[in-house]
Short mmCIF file of C-alpha atoms in Angstrom, two decimals:
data_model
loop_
_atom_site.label_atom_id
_atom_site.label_comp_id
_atom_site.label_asym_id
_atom_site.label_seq_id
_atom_site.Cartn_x
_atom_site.Cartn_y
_atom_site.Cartn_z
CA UNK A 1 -3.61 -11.50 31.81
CA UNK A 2 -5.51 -10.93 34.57
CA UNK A 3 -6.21 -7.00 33.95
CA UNK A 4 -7.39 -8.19 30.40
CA UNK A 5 -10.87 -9.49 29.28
CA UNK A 6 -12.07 -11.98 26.49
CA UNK A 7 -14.18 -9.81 23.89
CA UNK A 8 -14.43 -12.74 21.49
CA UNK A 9 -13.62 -15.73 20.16
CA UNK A 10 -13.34 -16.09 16.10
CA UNK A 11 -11.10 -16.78 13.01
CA UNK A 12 -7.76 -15.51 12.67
CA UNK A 13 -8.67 -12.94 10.12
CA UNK A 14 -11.50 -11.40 11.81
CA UNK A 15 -9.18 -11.77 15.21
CA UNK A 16 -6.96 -9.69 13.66
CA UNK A 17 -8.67 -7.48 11.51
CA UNK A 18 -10.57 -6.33 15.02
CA UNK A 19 -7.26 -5.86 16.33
CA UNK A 20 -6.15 -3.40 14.16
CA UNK A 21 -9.07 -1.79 14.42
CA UNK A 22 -8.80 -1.44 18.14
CA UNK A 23 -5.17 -0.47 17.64
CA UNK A 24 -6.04 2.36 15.71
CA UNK A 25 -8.57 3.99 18.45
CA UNK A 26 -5.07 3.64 21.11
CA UNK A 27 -6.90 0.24 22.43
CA UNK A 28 -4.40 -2.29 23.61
CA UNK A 29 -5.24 -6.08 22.41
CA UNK A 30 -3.69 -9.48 23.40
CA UNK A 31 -4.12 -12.57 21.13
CA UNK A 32 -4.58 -15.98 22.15
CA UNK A 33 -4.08 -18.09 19.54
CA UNK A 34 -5.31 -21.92 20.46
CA UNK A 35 -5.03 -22.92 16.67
CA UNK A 36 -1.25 -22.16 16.69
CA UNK A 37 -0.09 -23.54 19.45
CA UNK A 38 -2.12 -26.62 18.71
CA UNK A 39 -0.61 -27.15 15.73
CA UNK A 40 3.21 -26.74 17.30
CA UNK A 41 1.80 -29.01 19.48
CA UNK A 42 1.04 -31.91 17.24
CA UNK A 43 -2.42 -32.26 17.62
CA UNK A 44 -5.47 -30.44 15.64
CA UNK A 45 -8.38 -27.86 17.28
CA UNK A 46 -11.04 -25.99 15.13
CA UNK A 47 -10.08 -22.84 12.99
CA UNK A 48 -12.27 -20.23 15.03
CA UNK A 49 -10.36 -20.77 18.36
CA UNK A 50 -8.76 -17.96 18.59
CA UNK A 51 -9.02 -15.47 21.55
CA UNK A 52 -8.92 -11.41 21.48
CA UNK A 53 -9.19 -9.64 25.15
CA UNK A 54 -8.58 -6.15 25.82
CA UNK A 55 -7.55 -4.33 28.93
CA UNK A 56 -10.68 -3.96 31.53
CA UNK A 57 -10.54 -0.04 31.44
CA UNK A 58 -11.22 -0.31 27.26
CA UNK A 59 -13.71 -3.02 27.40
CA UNK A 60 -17.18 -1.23 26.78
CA UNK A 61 -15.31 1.18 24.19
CA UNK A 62 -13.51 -1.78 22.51
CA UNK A 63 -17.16 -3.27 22.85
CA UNK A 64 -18.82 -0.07 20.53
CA UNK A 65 -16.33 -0.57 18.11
CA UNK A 66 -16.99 -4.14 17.78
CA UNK A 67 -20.32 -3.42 17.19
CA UNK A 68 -20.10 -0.60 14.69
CA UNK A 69 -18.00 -2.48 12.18
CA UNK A 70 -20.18 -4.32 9.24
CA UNK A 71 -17.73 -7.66 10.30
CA UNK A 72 -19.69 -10.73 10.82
CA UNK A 73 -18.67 -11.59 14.39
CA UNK A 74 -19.32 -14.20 16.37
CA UNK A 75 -18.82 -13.84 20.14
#
């Protein structure tokens, strides 16, 4: 993942709903989801640990769209 960088850390839902809105402006996303594999691996980890990055080329775009959306994002 090295060509990829953290935009944000969040919930699932606003993870993903930020993901799909990346996806539809042609914006490649990866997910890291702590909370997941936490769980698998017996042990608990607050809900808003998971991680979206984006490819380094799409950052300040994926960075604009972030920031016109009316979602309540913590980064």
């Amino acid at each position: 993942m090295e060509d990829y960088l953290k935009i944000m850390t969040n919930t699932s839902i606003i993870i993903n709903r930020i993901a799909f809105l990346l996806d539809q402006e042609n914006i490649s996303t990866r997910i890291k989801d702590h909370v997941e594999s936490a769980r698998l691996g017996g042990f608990g980890i607050p809900q808003n640990d998971i991680e979206l990055y984006v490819h380094k080329a799409d950052f300040e775009r994926a960075q604009e769209i972030i920031d016109k959306t009316d979602i309540a994002v913590d980064q």
